[in-house]
Coordinates of C-alpha atoms (C1' of nucleotides) in Angstrom, one line a residue:
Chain A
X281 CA 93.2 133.1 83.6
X282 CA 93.0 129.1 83.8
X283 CA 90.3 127.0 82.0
X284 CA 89.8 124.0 84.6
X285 CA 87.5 121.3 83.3
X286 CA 86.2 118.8 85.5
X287 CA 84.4 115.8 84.4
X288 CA 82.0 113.6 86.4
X289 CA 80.8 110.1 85.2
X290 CA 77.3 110.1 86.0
X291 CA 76.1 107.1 88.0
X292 CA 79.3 105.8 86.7
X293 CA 79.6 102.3 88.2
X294 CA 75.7 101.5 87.4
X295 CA 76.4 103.4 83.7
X296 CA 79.7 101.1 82.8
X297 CA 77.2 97.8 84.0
X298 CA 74.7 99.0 81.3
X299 CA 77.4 99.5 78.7
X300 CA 78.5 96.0 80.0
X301 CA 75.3 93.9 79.7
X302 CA 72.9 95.5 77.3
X303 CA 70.1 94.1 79.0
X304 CA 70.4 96.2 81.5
X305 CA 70.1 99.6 79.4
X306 CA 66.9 101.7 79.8
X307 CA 66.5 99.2 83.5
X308 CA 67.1 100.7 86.9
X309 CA 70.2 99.0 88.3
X310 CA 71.8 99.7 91.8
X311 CA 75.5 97.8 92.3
X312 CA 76.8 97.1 95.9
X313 CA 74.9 93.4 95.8
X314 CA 77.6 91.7 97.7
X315 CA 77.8 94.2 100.9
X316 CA 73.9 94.7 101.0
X317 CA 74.0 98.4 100.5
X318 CA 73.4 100.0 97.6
X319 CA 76.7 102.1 96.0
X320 CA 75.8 103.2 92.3
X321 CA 72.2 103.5 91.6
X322 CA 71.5 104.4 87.6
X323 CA 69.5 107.4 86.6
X324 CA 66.3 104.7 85.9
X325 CA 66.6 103.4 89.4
X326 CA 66.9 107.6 91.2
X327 CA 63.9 108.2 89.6
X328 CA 61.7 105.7 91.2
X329 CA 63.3 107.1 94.4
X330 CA 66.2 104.5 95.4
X331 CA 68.5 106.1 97.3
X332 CA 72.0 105.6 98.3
X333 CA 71.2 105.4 102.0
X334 CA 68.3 102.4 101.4
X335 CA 69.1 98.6 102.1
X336 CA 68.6 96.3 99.2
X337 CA 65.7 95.2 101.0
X338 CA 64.0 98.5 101.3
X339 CA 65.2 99.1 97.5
X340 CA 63.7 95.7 96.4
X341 CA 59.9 96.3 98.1
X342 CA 59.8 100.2 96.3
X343 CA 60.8 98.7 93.3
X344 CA 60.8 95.0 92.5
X345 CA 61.9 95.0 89.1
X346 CA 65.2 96.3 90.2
X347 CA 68.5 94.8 88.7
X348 CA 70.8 94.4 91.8
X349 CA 74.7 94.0 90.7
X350 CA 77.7 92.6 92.7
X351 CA 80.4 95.6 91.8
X352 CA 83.3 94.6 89.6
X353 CA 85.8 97.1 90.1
X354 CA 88.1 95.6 87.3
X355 CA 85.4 97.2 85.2
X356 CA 84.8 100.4 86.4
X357 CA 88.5 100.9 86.7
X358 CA 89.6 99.7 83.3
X359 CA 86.8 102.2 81.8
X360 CA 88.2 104.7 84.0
X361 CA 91.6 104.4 82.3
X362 CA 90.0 104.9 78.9
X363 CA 88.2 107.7 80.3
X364 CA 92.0 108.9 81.1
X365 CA 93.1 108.5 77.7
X366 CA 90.5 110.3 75.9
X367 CA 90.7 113.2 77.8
X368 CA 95.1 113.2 77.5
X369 CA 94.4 113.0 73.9
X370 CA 93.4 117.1 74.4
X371 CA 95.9 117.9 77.0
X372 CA 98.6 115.7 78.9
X373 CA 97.6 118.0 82.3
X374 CA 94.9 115.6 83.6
X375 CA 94.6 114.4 86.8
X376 CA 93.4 111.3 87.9
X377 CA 91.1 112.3 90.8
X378 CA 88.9 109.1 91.5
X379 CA 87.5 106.1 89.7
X380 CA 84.9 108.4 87.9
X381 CA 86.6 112.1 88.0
X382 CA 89.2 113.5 86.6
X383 CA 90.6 117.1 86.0
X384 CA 92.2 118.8 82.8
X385 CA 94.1 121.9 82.4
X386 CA 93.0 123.2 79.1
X387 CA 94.6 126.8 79.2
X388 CA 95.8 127.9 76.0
X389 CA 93.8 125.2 73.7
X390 CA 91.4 128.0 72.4
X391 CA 94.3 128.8 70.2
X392 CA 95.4 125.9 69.1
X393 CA 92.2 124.5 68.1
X394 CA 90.1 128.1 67.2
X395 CA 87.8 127.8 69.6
X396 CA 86.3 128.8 73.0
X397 CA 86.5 126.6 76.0
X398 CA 83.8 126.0 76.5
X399 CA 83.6 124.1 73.0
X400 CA 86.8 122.3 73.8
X401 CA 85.4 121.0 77.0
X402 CA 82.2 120.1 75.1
X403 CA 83.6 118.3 72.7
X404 CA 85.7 115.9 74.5
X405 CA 82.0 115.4 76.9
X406 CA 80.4 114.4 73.7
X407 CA 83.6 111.8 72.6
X408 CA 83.9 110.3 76.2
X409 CA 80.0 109.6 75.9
X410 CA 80.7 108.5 71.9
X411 CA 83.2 105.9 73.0
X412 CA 82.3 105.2 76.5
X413 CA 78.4 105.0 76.3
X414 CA 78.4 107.1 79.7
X415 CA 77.8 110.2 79.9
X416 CA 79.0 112.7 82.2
X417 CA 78.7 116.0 84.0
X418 CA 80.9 118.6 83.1
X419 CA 81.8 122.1 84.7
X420 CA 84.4 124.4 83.3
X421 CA 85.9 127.5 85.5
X422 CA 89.1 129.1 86.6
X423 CA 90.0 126.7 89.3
X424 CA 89.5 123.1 90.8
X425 CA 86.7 124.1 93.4
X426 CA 84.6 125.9 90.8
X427 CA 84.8 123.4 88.2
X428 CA 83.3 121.1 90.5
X429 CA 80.4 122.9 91.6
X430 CA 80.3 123.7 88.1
X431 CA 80.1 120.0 87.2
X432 CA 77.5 118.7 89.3
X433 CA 75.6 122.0 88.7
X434 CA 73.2 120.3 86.3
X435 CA 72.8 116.5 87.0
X436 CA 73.0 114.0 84.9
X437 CA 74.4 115.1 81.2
X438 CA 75.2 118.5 81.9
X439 CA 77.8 121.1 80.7
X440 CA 78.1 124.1 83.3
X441 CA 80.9 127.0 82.5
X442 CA 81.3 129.6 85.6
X443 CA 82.4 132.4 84.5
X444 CA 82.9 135.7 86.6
X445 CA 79.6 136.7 84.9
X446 CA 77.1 133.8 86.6
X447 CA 79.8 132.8 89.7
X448 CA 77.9 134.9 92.6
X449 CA 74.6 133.6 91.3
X450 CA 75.2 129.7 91.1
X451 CA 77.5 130.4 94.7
X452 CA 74.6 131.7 96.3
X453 CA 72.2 128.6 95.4
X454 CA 75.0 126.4 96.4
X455 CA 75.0 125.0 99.7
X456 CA 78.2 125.6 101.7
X457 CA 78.2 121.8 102.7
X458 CA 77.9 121.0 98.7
X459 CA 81.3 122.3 98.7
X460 CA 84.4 120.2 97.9
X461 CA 86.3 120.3 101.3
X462 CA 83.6 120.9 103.3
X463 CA 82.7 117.8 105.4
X464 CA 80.4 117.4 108.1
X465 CA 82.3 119.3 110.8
X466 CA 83.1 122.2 109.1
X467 CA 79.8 122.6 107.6
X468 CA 77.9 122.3 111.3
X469 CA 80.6 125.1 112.6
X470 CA 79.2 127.3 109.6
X471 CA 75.6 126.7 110.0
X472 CA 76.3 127.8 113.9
X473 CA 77.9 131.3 112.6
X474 CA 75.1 131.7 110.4
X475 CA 76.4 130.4 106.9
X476 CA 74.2 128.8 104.8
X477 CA 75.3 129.4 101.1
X478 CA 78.6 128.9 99.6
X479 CA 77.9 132.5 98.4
X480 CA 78.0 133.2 102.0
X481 CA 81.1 131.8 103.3
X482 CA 83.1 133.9 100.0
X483 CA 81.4 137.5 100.6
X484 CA 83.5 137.2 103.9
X485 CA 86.4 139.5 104.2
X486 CA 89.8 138.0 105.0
X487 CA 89.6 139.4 108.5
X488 CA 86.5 137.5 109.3
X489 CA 89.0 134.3 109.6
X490 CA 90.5 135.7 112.6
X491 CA 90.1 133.7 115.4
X492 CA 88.2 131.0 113.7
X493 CA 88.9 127.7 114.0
X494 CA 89.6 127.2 110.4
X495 CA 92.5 126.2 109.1
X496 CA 94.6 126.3 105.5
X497 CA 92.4 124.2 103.2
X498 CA 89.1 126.4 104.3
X499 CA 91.6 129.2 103.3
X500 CA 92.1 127.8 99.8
X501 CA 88.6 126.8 99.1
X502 CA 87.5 130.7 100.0
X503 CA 89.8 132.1 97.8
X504 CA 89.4 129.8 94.6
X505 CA 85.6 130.4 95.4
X506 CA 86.4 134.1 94.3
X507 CA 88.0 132.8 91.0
X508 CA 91.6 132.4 92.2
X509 CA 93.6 129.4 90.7
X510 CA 95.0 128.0 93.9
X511 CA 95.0 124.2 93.9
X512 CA 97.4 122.6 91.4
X513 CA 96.7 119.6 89.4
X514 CA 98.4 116.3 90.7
X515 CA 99.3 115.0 86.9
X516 CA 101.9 112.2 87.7
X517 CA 100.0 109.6 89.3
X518 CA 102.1 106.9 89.1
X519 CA 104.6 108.8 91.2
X520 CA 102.8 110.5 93.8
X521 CA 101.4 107.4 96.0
X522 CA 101.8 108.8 99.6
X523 CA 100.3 105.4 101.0
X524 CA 98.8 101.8 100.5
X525 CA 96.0 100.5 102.4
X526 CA 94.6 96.8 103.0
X527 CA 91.4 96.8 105.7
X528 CA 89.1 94.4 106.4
X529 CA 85.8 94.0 108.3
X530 CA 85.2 90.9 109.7
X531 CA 82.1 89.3 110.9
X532 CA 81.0 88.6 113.8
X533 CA 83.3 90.2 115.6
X534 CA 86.1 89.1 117.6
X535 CA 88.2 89.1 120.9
X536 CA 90.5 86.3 120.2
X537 CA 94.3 87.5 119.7
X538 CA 95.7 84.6 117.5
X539 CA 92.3 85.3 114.9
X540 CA 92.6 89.1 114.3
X541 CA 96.4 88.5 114.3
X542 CA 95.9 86.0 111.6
X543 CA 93.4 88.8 109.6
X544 CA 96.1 91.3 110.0
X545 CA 98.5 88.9 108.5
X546 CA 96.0 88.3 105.7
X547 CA 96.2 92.2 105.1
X548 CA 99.7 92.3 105.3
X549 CA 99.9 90.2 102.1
X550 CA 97.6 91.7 100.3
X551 CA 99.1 95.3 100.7
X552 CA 102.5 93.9 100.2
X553 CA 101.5 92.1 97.2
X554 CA 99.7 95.6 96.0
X555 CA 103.1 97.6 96.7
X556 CA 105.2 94.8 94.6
X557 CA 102.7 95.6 91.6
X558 CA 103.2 99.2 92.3
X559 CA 107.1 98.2 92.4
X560 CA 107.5 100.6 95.9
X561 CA 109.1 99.8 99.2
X562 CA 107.9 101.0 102.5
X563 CA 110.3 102.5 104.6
X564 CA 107.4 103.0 107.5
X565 CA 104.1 100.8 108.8
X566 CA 101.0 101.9 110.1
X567 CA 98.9 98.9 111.7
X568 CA 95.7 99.6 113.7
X569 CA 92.8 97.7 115.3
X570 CA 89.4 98.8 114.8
X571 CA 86.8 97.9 117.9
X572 CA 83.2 97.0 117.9
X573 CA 82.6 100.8 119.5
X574 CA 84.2 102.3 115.8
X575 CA 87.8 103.3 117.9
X576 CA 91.0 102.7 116.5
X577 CA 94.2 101.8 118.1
X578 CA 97.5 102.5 115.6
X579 CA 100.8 101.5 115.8
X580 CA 103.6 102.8 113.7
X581 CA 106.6 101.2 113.1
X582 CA 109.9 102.5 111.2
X583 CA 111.5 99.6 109.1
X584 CA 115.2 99.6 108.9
X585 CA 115.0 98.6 105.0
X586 CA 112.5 99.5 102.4
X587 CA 110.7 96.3 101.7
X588 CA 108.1 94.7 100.5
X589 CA 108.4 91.4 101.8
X590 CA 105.2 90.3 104.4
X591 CA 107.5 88.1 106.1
X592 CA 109.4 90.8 107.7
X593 CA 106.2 93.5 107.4
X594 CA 105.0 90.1 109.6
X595 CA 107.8 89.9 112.0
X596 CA 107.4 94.0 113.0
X597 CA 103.8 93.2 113.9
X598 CA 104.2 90.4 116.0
X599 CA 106.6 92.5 118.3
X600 CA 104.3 95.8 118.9
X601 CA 100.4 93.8 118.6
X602 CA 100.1 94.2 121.8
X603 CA 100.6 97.9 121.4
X604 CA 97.1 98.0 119.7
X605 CA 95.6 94.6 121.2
X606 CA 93.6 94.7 125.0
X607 CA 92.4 91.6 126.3
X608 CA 88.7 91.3 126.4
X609 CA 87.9 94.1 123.7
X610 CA 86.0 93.0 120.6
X611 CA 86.9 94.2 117.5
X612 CA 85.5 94.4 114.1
X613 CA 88.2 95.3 111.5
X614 CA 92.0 95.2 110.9
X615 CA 94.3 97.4 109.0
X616 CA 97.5 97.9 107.7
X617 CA 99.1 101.1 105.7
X618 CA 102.6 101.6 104.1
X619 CA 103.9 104.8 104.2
X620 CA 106.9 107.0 103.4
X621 CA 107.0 104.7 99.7
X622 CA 109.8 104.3 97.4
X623 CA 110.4 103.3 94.1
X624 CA 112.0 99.8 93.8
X625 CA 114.4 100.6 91.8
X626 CA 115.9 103.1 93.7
X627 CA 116.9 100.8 96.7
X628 CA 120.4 102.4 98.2
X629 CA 122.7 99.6 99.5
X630 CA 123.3 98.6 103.2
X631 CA 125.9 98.0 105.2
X632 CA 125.9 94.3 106.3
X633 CA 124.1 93.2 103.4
X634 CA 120.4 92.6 104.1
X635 CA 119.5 94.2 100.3
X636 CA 121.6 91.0 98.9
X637 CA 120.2 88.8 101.3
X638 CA 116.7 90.3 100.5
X639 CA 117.0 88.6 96.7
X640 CA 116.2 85.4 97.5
X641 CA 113.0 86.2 98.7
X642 CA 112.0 88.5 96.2
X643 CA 112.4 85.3 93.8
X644 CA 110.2 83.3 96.3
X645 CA 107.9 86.5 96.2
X646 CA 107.9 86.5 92.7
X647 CA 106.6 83.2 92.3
X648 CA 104.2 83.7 94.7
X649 CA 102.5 86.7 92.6
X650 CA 102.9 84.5 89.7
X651 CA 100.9 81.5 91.0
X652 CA 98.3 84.6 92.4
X653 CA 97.9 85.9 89.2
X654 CA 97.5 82.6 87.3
X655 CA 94.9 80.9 89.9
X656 CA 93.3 83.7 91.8
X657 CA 94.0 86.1 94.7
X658 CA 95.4 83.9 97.7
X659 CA 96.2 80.4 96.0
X660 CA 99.2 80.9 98.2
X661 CA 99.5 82.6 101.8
X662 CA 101.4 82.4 104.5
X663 CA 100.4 80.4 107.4
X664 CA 99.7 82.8 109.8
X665 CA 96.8 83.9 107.1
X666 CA 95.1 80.3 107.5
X667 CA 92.4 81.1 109.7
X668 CA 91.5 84.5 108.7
X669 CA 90.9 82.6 105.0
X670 CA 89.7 79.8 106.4
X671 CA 86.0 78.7 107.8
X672 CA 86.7 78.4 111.7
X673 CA 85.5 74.7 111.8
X674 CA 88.5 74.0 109.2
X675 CA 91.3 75.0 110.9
X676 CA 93.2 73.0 112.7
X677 CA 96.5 73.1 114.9
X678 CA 99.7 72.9 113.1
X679 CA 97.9 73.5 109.6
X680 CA 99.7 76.2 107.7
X681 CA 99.7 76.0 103.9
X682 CA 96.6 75.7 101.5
X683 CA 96.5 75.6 97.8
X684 CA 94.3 75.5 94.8
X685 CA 94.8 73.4 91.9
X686 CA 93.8 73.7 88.3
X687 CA 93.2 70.4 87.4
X688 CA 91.8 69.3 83.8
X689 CA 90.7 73.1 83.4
X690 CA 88.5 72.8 86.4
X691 CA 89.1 74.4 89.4
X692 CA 89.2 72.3 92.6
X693 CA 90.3 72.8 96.2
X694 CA 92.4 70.4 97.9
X695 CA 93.8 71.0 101.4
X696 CA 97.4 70.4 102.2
X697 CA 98.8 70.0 106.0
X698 CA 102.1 71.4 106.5
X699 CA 103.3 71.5 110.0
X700 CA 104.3 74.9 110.7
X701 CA 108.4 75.4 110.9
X702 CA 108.5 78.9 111.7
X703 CA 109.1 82.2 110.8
X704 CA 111.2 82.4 107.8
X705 CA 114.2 85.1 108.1
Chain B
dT290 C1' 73.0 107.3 109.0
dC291 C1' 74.3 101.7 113.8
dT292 C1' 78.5 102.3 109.7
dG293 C1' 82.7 99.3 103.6
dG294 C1' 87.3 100.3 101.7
dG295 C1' 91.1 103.2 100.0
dG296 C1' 93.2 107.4 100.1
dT297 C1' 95.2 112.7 101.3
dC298 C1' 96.3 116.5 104.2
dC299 C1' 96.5 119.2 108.3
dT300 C1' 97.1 120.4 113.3
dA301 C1' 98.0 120.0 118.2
dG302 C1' 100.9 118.6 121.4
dG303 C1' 104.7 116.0 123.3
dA304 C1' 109.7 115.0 123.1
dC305 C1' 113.9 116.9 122.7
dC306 C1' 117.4 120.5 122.1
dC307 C1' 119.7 125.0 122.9
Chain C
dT43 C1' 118.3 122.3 140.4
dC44 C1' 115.0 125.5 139.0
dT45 C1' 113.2 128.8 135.7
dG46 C1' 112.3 131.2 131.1
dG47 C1' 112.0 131.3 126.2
dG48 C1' 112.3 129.5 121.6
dG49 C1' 112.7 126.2 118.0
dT50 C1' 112.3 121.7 115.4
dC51 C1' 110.8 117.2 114.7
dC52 C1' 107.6 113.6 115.2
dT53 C1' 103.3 111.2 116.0
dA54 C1' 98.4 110.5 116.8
dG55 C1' 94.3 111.5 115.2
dG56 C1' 90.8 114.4 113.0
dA57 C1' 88.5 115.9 108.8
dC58 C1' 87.7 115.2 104.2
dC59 C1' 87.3 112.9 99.7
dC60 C1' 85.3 109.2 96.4

DNA sequence: TCTGGGGTCCTAGGACCC
DNA sequence: TCTGGGGTCCTAGGACCC
């Protein structure tokens, strides 16, 4: 039998703000200021009835005194590796399942350290909340599913252990779309057969799948809900990235071909720059437009080399955007994924030498993420960026470069013209 | 629910082959 | 050229998660 522990930061981006600014502690706060909606509201702020689904507006007339937060994600995710850490110093088997949840595979420690489990997983609740000032819900079970309903089975603060003693009791209390894995769809098509409780969906024999439309994953969830370990823990993180992602929204909306090229260009950059820190190469693109009507149009293109580089990433785009782009359509967002990643290191050589011929740039590249680093994100861009970065008004023809410059320790902004020369290759 | 951003995994169906 | 049957690979897109 496993011992799975989950752990759950509560109200984890509002909590780390209160550990952050002490003036805050004991005060409702909501973060989300700069999007206008809220995305963390702290336990203060739930119980005078903000909810997640509220506009600041709505959230500011119930409750005035409110302390509304832009997010900082540096934060959250820097006390989200130390959240890491504390719970590797128990077991190496975690995994790092979001910005506020992770897993641990604690079979086998009630020997080591003489106790039960559900001490061990008690006792690294009460040091995550000793050095992170946060507290967090915790559920212990046999597998991943259960440990989660376990975990948010008592809200904030709470320790939960299922055992095959209380399962069928907290499963029929639980509501089948609480489940982990069961979305929207899935939990509609099980309200129409008549499903209501989680207990529900498990008391089902394996036959009843028969001619359901359900597929694998509904599988797995039905038979860790009976206490089978099925779903592994993904422990090497670092390894495992399947995919990068850069999107962006952009208001208002827009028809004009040369503008949402320029904003995919901008999020060509910025997922290339976020694969160099990563140090993977693509071998595959996925680019789509989103329209004002919420449809997506993809295009995937296979690269002939790995890279990195936005220049070529670029260059692929330009041929097949009018794959994705229709005349006379507005749209709303951009986006650009790189898929089928490999490590940098592990670059195989070519033929006719592009890999050599790639060195240069990754010098120029280099520098670039340098300068990025040292003055801020997009100090330097590539041209076709410009007026996705840029106020409308501000652009003008032939205008391709722009750069910051730290000057006496003060920040200033100083536009440079550079006429455009072309694609580099 | 008039709607942000970053991910993973699975399936249906078409293309292609024998 | 048409027809039947079977298999694999790939891609688009849906569903789900935080």
């Amino acid at each position: 039998m496993k011992a799975i522990v989950h752990f759950d930061g509560d109200s984890f981006f509002a909590s780390v703000e209160q550990m952050l600014n002490h003036t805050l502690r004991g005060k409702p706060v909501v973060t989300g200021g700069e999007r206008g909606a809220a995305t963390s509201i702290s336990y203060e702020a739930k119980r005078l009835g903000i909810r997640r689904s509220m506009t600041l507006k709505e959230i500011r007339r119930i409750c005035p005194d409110v302390h509304v937060v832009n997010s900082d994600y540096t934060a959250y995710s820097i006390y989200a590796k130390r959240m890491y850490a504390i719970v590797r110093r128990y077991t190496p088997l975690v995994e790092e399942y979001s910005i506020d949840e992770c897993f641990a595979d604690i079979t086998g420690l009630d020997a080591h350290y003489a106790l039960s489990y559900e001490a061990i997983a008690e006792m690294i609740k009460d040091q995550l909340q000793a050095e992170l000032g946060v507290t967090f819900g915790v559920g212990l079970a046999s597998n991943k599913v259960l440990a989660k309903v376990a975990s948010k089975y008592r809200k904030p603060n709470g320790f939960t252990h299922i055992s095959e003693d209380n399962r069928v009791s907290i499963l029929k209390e639980t509501e089948i779309g609480d489940i982990w894995g069961i979305g929207r769809a899935t939990n509609r098509y099980m309200q129409a057969m008549g499903l209501q409780t989680a207990y529900d969906f498990v008391s089902k024999d394996e036959s009843w799948f028969q001619g359901k439309r359900l597929s694998k994953p509904h599988k797995e969830l039905w038979l860790e809900l009976q206490g089978v370990f099925v779903k592994t823990l993904s422990v090497n993180e670092e390894e495992s990235i399947a995919s990068l992602i850069v999107s962006r929204t952009f208001a208002p909306p827009s028809k004009e071909r040369a503008f949402i090229l320029s904003q995919l260009s901008k999020n060509i950059e910025m997922v290339c720059a976020k694969a160099r820190r990563h140090k993977v190469l693509a071998r595959e693109i996925t680019f789509y437009l989103k329209t004002q009507e919420f449809t997506y149009k993809s295009v995937e293109c296979a690269l002939s080399l790995p890279t990195a580089n936005p220049i070529v990433i670029l260059q692929k785009v330009l041929e097949r955007f009018d794959e994705a782009y229709k005349k006379g359509i507005e749209y709303r967002a951009t986006g650009i994924s790189l898929r089928r990643l490999v490590p940098e290191d592990r670059q195989t050589h070519d033929l006719f030498g592009e890999v050599a011929a790639s060195h240069d740039t990754k010098k120029l590249l280099g520098a670039v993420d340098a300068m990025n680093k040292r003055y801020g994100k997009q100090t330097v861009f590539l041209g076709s960026s410009l007026s996705a970065l840029t106020k409308p008004e501000l652009v003008r023809k032939n205008i391709t470069a722009r750069t910051h410059f730290a000057l006496g320790g003060e920040q200033r902004k100083k536009t440079i013209d550079i006429p455009f020369l072309g694609i580099a290759r």
